[in-house]
mmCIF file of C-alpha atoms in Angstrom:
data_model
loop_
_atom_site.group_PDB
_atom_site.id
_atom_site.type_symbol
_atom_site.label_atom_id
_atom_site.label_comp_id
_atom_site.label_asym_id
_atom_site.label_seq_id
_atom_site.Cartn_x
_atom_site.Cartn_y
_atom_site.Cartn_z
ATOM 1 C CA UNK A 242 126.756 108.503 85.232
ATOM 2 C CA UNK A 243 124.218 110.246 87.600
ATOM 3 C CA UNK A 244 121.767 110.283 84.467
ATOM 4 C CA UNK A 245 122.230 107.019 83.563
ATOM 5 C CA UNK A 246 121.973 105.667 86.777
ATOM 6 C CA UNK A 247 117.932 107.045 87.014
ATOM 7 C CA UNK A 248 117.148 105.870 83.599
ATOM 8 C CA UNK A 249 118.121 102.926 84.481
ATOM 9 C CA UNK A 250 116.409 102.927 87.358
ATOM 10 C CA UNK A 251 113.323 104.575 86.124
ATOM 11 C CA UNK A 252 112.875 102.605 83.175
ATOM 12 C CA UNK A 253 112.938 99.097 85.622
ATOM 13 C CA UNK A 254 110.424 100.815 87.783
ATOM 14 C CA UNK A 255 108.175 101.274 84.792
ATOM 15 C CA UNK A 256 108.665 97.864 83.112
ATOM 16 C CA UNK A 257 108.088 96.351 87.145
ATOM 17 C CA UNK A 258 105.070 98.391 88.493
ATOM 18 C CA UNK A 259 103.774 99.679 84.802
ATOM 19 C CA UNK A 260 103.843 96.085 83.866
ATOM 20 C CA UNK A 261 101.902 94.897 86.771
ATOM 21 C CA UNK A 262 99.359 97.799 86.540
ATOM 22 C CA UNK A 263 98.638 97.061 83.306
ATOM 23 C CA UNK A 264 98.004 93.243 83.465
ATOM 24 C CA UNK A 265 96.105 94.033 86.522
ATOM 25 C CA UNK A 266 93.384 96.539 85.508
ATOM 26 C CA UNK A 267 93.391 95.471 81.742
ATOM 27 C CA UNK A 268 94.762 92.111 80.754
ATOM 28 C CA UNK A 269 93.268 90.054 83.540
ATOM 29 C CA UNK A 270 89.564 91.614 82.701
ATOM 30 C CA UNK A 271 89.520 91.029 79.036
ATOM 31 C CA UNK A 272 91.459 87.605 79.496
ATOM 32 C CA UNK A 273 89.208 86.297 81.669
ATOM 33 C CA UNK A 274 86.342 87.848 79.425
ATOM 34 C CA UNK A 275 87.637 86.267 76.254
ATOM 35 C CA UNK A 276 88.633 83.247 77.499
ATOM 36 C CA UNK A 277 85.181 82.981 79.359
ATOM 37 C CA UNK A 278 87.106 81.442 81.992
ATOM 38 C CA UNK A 279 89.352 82.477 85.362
ATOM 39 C CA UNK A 280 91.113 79.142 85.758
ATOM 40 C CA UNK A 281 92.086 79.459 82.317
ATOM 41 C CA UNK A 282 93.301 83.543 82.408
ATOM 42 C CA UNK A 283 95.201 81.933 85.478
ATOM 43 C CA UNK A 284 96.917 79.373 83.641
ATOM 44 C CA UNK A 285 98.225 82.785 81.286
ATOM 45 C CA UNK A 286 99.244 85.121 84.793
ATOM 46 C CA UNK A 287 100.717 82.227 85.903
ATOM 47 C CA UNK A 288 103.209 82.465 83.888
ATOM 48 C CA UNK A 289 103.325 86.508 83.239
ATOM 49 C CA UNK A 290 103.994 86.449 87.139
ATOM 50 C CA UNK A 291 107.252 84.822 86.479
ATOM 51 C CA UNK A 292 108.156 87.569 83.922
ATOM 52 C CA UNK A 293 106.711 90.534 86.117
ATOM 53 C CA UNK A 294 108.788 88.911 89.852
ATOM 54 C CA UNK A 295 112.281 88.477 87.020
ATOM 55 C CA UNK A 296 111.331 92.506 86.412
ATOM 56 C CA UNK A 297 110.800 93.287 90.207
ATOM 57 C CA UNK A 298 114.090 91.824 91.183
ATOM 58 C CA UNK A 299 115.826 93.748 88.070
ATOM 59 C CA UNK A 300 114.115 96.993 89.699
ATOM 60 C CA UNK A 301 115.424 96.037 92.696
ATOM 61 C CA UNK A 302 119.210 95.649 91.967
ATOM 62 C CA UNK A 303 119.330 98.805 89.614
ATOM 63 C CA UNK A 304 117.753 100.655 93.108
ATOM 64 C CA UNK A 305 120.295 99.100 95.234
ATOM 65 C CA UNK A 306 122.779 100.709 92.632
ATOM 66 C CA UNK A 307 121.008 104.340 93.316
ATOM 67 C CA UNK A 308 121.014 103.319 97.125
ATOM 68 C CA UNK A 309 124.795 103.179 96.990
ATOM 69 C CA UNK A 310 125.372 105.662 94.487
ATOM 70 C CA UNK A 311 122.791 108.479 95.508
ATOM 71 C CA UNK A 312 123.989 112.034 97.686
ATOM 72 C CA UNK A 313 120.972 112.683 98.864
ATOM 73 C CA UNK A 314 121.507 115.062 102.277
ATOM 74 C CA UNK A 315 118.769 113.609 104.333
ATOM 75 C CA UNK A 316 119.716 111.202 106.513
ATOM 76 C CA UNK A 317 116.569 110.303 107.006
ATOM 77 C CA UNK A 318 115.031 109.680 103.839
ATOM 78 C CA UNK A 319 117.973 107.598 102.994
ATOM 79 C CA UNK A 320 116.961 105.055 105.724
ATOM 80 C CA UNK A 321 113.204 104.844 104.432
ATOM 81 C CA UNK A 322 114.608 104.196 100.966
ATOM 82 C CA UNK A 323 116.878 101.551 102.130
ATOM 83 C CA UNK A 324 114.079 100.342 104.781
ATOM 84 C CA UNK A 325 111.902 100.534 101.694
ATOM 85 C CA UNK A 326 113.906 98.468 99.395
ATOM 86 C CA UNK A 327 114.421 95.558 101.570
ATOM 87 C CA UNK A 328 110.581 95.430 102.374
ATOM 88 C CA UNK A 329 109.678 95.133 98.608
ATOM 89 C CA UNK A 330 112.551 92.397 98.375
ATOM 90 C CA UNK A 331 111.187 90.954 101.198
ATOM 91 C CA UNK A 332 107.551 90.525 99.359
ATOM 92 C CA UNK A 333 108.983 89.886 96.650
ATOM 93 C CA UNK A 334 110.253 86.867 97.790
ATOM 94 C CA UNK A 335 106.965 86.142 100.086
ATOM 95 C CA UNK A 336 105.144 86.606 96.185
ATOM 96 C CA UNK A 337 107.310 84.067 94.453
ATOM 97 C CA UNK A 338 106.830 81.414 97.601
ATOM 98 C CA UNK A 339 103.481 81.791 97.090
ATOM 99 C CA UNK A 340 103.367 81.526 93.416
ATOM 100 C CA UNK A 341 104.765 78.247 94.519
ATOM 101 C CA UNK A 342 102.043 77.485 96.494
ATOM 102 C CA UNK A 343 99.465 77.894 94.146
ATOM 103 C CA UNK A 344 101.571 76.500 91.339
ATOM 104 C CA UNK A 345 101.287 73.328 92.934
ATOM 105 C CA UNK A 346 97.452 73.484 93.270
ATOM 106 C CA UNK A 347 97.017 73.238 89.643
ATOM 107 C CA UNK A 348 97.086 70.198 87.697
ATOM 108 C CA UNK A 349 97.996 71.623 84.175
ATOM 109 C CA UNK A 350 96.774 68.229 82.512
ATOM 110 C CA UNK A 351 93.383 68.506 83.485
ATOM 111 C CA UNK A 352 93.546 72.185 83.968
ATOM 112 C CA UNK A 353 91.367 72.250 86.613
ATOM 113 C CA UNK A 354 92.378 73.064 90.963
ATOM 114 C CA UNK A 355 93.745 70.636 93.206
ATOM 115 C CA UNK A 356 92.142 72.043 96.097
ATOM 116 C CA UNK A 357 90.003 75.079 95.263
ATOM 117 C CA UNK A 358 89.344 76.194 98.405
ATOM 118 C CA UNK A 359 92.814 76.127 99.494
ATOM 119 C CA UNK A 360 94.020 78.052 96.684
ATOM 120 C CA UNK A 361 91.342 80.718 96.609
ATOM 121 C CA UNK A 362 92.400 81.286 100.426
ATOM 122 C CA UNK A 363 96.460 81.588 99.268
ATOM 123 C CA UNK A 364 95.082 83.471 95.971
ATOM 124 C CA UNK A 365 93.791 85.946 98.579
ATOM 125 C CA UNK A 366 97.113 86.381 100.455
ATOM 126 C CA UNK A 367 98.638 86.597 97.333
ATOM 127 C CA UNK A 368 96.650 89.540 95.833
ATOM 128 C CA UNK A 369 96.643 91.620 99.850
ATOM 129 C CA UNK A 370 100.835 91.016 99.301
ATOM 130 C CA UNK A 371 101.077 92.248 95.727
ATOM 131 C CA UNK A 372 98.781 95.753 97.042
ATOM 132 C CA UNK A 373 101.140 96.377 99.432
ATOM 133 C CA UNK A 374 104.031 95.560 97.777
ATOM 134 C CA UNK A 375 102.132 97.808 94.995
ATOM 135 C CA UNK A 376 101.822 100.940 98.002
ATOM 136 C CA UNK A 377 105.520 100.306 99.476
ATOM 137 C CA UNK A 378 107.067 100.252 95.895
ATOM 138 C CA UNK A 379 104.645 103.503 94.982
ATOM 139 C CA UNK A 380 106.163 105.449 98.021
ATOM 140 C CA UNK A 381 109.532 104.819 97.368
ATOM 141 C CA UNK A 382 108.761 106.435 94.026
ATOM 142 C CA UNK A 383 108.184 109.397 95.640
ATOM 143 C CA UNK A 384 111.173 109.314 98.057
ATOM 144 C CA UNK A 385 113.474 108.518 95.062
ATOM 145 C CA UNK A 386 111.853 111.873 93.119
ATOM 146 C CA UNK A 387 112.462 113.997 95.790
ATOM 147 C CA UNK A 388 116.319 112.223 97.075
ATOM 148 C CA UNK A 389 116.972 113.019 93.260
ATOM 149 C CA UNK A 390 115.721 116.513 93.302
ATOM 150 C CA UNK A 391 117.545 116.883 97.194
ATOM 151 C CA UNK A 392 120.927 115.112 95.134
ATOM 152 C CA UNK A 393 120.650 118.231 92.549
ATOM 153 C CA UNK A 394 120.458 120.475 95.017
ATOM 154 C CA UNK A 395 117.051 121.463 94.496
ATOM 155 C CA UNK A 396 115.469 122.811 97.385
ATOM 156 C CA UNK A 397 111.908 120.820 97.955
ATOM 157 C CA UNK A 398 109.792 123.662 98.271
ATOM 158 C CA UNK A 399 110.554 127.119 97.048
ATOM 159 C CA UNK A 400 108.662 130.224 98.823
ATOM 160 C CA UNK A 401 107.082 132.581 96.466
ATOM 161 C CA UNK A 402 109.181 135.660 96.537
ATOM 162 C CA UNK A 403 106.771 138.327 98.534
ATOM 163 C CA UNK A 404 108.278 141.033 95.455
ATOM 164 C CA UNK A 405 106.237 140.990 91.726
ATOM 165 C CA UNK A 406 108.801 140.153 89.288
ATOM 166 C CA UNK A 407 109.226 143.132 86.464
#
C-alpha cells in the first residue's frame, strides 16, 4: 500500500506542478505567438486554469492521504508538511477566487476586457500567488522525498566509511 500510496501521490504532483510548468514556459509563449494575440491565449488559460486548480486539489487530497498514512520519525518535518499542505490549499483557493475575478472582466462576446487596468492589476496578484504557490508546493517536494526516505529507514546522510573497501 506504501508504494501505491507515492505513486499516487507522485503522479498528481506531476500532472499538478508538471502541468503548470509546462503551460507556463511553453504553451503560453507559442499561444500567444500563434495566436498573435494575449487576450486571445487568455481566453485558452482561462480555461486550462480550471483543469490545472481540478489537478491541484486532486494533488492535494492524495497528499493529505500520505499526511495520514506516512511514519516519518521527525516530528518536525511532519508539521512543515502538514503546515505546507494547508498553505498550498489555502492559495489554491485564493487562485480560483481570483480566476473569478478576472473571469468576470472579460466579456467573451466581444472578447475584449471589461476593465483592463483592473484586470492587469488582479492578473498581477494572480501570477505573484501561482510563484509562490509554485515555491511552497516545490519544497514540500523535497520534504516528502526525504519523510519517504526517513519512512524506509534510510538514514539522510551516510558518512563515508574512513576504511577503503577491498
Amino acid at each position: 500500500m506504501t508504494s501505491l500510496r507515492r505513486l499516487v501521490v507522485f503522479q498528481a504532483f506531476l500532472l499538478w506542478q508538471g502541468g503548470f510548468l509546462f503551460y507556463t514556459a511553453v504553451v503560453v509563449p507559442i499561444g500567444t505567438d500563434v495566436l498573435g494575440s494575449s487576450l486571445v491565449q487568455g481566453l485558452i488559460t482561462r480555461r486550462v486554469t480550471d483543469r490545472l486548480n481540478l489537478f491541484g486539489a486532486a494533488w492535494a487530497a492524495a497528499f493529505a492521504w500520505d499526511l495520514l498514512a506516512c511514519r516519518d520519525p521527525a516530528r518536525r518535518r511532519r508539521l512543515a508538511r502538514w503546515l505546507g499542505w494547508a498553505g498550498c490549499v489555502a492559495l489554491l483557493g485564493v487562485l480560483a477566487w481570483l480566476h473569478g475575478e478576472l473571469d468576470s472582466l472579460i466579456d467573451l462576446e466581444a472578447e475584449k476586457l471589461r476593465d483592463r487596468p483592473t484586470f492587469k492589476a488582479i492578473h498581477i496578484v494572480y501570477l505573484w500567488v501561482s510563484t509562490i504557490h509554485w515555491a511552497l508546493a516545490l519544497g514540500l517536494a523535497w520534504l516528502t522525498l526525504r519523510a519517504w526516505r526517513a519512512e524506509d529507514g534510510v538514514p539522510s546522510s551516510r558518512v563515508p566509511s574512513s576504511k577503503s573497501e577491498p
